[in-house]
mmCIF file of C-alpha atoms in Angstrom:
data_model
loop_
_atom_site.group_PDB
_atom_site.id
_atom_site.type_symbol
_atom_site.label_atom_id
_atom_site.label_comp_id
_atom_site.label_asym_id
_atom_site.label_seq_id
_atom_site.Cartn_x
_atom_site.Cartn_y
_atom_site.Cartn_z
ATOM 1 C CA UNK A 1 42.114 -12.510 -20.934
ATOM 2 C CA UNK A 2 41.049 -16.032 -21.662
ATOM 3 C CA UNK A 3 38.003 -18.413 -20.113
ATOM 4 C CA UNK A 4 39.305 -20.896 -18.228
ATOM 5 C CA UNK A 5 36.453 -24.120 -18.371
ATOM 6 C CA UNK A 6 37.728 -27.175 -16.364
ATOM 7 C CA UNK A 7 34.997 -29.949 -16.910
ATOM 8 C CA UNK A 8 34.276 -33.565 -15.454
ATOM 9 C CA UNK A 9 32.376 -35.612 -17.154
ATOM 10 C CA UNK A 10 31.445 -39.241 -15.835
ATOM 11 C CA UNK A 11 28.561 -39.795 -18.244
ATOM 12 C CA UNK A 12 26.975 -38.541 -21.104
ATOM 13 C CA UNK A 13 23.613 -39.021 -19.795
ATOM 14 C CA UNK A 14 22.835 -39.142 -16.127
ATOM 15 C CA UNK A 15 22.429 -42.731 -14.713
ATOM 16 C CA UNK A 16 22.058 -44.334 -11.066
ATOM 17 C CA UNK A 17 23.995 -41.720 -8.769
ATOM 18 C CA UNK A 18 26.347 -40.681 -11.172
ATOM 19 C CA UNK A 19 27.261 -36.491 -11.749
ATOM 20 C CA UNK A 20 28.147 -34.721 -14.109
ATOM 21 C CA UNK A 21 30.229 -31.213 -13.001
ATOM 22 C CA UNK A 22 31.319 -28.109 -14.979
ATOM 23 C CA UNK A 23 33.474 -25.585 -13.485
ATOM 24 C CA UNK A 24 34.721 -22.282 -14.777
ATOM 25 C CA UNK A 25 36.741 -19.198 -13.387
ATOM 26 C CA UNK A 26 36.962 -16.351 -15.003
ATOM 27 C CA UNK A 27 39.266 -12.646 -14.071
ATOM 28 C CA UNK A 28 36.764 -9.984 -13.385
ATOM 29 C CA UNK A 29 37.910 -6.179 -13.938
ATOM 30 C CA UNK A 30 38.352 -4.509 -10.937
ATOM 31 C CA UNK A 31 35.955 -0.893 -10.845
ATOM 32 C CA UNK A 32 34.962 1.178 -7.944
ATOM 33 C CA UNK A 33 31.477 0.576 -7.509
ATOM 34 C CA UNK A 34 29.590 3.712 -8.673
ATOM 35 C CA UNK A 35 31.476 2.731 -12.313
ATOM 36 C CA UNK A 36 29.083 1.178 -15.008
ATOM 37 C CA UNK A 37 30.298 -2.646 -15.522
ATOM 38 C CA UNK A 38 32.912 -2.738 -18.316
ATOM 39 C CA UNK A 39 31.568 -4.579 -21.612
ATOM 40 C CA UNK A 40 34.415 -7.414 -21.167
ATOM 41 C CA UNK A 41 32.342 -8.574 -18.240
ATOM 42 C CA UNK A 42 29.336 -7.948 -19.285
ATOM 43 C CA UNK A 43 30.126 -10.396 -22.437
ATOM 44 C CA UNK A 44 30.271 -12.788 -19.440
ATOM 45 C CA UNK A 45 26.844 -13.423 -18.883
ATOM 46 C CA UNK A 46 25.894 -14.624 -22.659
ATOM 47 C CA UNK A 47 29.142 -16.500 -22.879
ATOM 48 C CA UNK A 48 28.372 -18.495 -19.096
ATOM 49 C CA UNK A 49 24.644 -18.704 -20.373
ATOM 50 C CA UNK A 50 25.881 -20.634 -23.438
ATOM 51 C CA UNK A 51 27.544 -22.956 -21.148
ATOM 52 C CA UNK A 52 25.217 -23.993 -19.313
ATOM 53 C CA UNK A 53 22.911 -24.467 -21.741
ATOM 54 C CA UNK A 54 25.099 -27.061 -23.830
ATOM 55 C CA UNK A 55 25.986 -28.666 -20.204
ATOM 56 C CA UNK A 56 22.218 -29.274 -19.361
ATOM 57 C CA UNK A 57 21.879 -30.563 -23.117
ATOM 58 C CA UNK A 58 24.292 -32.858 -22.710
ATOM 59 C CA UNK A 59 23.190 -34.620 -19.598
ATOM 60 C CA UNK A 60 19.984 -35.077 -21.534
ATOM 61 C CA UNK A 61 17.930 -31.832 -19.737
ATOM 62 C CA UNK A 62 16.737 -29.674 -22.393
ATOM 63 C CA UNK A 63 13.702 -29.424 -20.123
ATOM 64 C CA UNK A 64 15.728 -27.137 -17.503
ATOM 65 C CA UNK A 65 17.490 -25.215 -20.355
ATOM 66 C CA UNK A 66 15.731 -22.002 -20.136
ATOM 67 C CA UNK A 67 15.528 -21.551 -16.399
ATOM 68 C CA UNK A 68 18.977 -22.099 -15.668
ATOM 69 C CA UNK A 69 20.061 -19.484 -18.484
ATOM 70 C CA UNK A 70 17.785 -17.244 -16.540
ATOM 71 C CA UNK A 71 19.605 -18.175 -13.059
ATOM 72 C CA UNK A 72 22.812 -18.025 -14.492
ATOM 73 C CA UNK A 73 21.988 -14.540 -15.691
ATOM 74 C CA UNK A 74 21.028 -13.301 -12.641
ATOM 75 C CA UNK A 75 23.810 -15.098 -10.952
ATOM 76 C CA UNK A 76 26.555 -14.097 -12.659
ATOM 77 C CA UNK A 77 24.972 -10.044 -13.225
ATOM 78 C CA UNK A 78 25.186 -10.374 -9.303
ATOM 79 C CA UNK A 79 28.510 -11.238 -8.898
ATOM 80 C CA UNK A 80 30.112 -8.942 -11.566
ATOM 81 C CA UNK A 81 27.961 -6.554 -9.827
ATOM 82 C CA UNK A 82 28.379 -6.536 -6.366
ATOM 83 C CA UNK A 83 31.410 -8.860 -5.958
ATOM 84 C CA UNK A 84 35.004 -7.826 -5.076
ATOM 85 C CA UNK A 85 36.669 -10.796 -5.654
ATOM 86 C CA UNK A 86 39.527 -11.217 -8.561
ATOM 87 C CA UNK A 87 37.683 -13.397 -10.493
ATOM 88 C CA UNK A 88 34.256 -15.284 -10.925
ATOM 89 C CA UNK A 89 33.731 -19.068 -10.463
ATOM 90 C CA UNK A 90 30.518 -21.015 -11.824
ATOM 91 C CA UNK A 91 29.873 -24.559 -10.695
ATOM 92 C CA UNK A 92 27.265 -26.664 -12.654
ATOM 93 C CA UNK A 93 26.614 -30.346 -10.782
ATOM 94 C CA UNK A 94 23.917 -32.018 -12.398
ATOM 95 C CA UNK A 95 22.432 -35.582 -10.608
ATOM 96 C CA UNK A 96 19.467 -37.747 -11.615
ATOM 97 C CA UNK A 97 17.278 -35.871 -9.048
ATOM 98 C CA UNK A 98 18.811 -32.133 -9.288
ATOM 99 C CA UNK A 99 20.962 -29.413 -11.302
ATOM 100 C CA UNK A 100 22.676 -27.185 -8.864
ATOM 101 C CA UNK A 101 24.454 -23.732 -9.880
ATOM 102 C CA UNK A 102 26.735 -22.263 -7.915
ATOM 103 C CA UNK A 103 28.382 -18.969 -8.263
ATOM 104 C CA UNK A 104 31.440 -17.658 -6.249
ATOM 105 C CA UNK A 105 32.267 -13.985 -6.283
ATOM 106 C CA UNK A 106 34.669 -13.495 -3.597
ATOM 107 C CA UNK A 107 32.249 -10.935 -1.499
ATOM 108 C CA UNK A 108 31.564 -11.608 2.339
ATOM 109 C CA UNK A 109 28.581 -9.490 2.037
ATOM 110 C CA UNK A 110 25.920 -11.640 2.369
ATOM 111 C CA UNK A 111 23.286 -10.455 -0.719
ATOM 112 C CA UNK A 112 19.891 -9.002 0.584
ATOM 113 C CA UNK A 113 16.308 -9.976 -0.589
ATOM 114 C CA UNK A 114 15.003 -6.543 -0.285
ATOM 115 C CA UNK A 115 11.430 -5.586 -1.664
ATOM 116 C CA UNK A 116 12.690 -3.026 -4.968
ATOM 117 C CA UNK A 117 10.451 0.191 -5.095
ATOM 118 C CA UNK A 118 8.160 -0.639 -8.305
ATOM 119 C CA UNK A 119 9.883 1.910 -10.865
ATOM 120 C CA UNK A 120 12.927 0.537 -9.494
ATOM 121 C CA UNK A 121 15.316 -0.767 -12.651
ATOM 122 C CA UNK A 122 17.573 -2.919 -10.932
ATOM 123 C CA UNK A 123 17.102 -5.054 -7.020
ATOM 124 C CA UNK A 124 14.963 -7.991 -8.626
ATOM 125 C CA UNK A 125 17.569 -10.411 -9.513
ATOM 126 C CA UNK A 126 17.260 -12.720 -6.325
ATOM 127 C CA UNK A 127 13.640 -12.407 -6.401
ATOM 128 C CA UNK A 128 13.821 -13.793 -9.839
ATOM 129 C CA UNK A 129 16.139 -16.407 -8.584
ATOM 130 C CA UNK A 130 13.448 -17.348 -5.477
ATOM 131 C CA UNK A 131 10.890 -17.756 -7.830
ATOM 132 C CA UNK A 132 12.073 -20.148 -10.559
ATOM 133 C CA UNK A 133 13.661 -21.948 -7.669
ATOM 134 C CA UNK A 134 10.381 -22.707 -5.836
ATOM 135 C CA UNK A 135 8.424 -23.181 -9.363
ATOM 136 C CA UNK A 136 10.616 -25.994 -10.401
ATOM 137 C CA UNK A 137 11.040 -27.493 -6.655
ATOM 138 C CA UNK A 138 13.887 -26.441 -5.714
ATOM 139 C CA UNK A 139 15.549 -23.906 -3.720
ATOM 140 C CA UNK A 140 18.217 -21.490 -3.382
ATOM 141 C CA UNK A 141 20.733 -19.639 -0.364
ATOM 142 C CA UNK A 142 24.128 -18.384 0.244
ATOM 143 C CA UNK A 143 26.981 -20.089 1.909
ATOM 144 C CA UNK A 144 28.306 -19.539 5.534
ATOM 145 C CA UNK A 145 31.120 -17.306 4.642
ATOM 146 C CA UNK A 146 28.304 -15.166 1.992
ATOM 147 C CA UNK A 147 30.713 -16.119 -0.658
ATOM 148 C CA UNK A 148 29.030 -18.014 -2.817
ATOM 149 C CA UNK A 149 25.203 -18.135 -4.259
ATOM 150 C CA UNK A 150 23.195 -20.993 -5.144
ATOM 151 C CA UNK A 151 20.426 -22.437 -6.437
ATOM 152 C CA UNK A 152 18.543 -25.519 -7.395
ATOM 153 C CA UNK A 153 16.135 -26.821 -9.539
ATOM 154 C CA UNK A 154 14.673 -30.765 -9.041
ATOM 155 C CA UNK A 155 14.894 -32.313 -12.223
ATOM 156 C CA UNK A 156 11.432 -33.465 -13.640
ATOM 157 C CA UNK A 157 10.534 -37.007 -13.384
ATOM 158 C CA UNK A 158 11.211 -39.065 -16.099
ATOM 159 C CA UNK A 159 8.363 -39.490 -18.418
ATOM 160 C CA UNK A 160 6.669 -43.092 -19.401
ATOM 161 C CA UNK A 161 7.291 -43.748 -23.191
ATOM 162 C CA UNK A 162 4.065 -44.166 -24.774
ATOM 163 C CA UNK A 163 2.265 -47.256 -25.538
#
């Protein structure tokens, strides 16, 4: 099995309107669903964590480092999860004013904000995902077709050097 990245990169650091986009697909292993998630996808998460940290640090966002490797955990635990797709898609897009994340998993179940019971040990991911969301002013949702879940975070404003 092999990661497939496919990346565009218009800038090093974001100016004007310009983007900068990362894209990756990656095979899932197919499993009935009461089977635990096999450790080559569960390597996923670390390995698509790692990428999206050295994305944001290139486009000059260290600042939004450590809640997108959050979202991206949650995202990606959700589609290995409860996707049935082949494979998994991530799509970082990174402007002047946002970083979006974007996860495809193939499912046309749309995913459920449900309240977990509180010695629940799973059911909290989108919850999680809600919450950094609104904290750094942005938001999150699922496509029409429920195939793909998103999220995004407003990048902070730029800071005045000092005098």
């Amino acid at each position: 099995m092999t990661l497939t990245t496919t990346a565009i990169r218009l800038a090093p650091r974001l100016h004007e309107d310009r983007l900068d986009a990362m894209a990756v697909w990656f095979e899932r292993q197919l499993r009935s669903p009461c089977q635990p998630m096999p450790p080559q996808d569960a390597r996923r998460v670390p390995q698509m964590r790692r990428l999206v940290a050295a994305r944001l640090r290139l486009c000059g966002l260290p600042e939004l480092v450590e809640p997108m490797k959050l979202l991206t955990s949650e995202l990606i635990t959700n589609a290995l999860e409860h996707g049935d797709g082949l494979g998994v898609s991530l799509l970082l897009s990174c402007s002047r004013e946002t970083v979006r994340l974007t996860v495809d998993d193939g499912s046309r179940e749309s995913p459920q904000l449900a309240a977990p019971e509180l010695d629940a040990e799973s059911g909290r991911g989108l919850w999680i995902v809600a919450a950094i969301a609104s904290e750094y002013g942005g938001s999150w949702g699922v496509s029409p077709d429920c195939t793909k879940t998103w999220c995004s975070l407003t990048v902070p404003a730029a800071k005045e050097p000092a005098v």
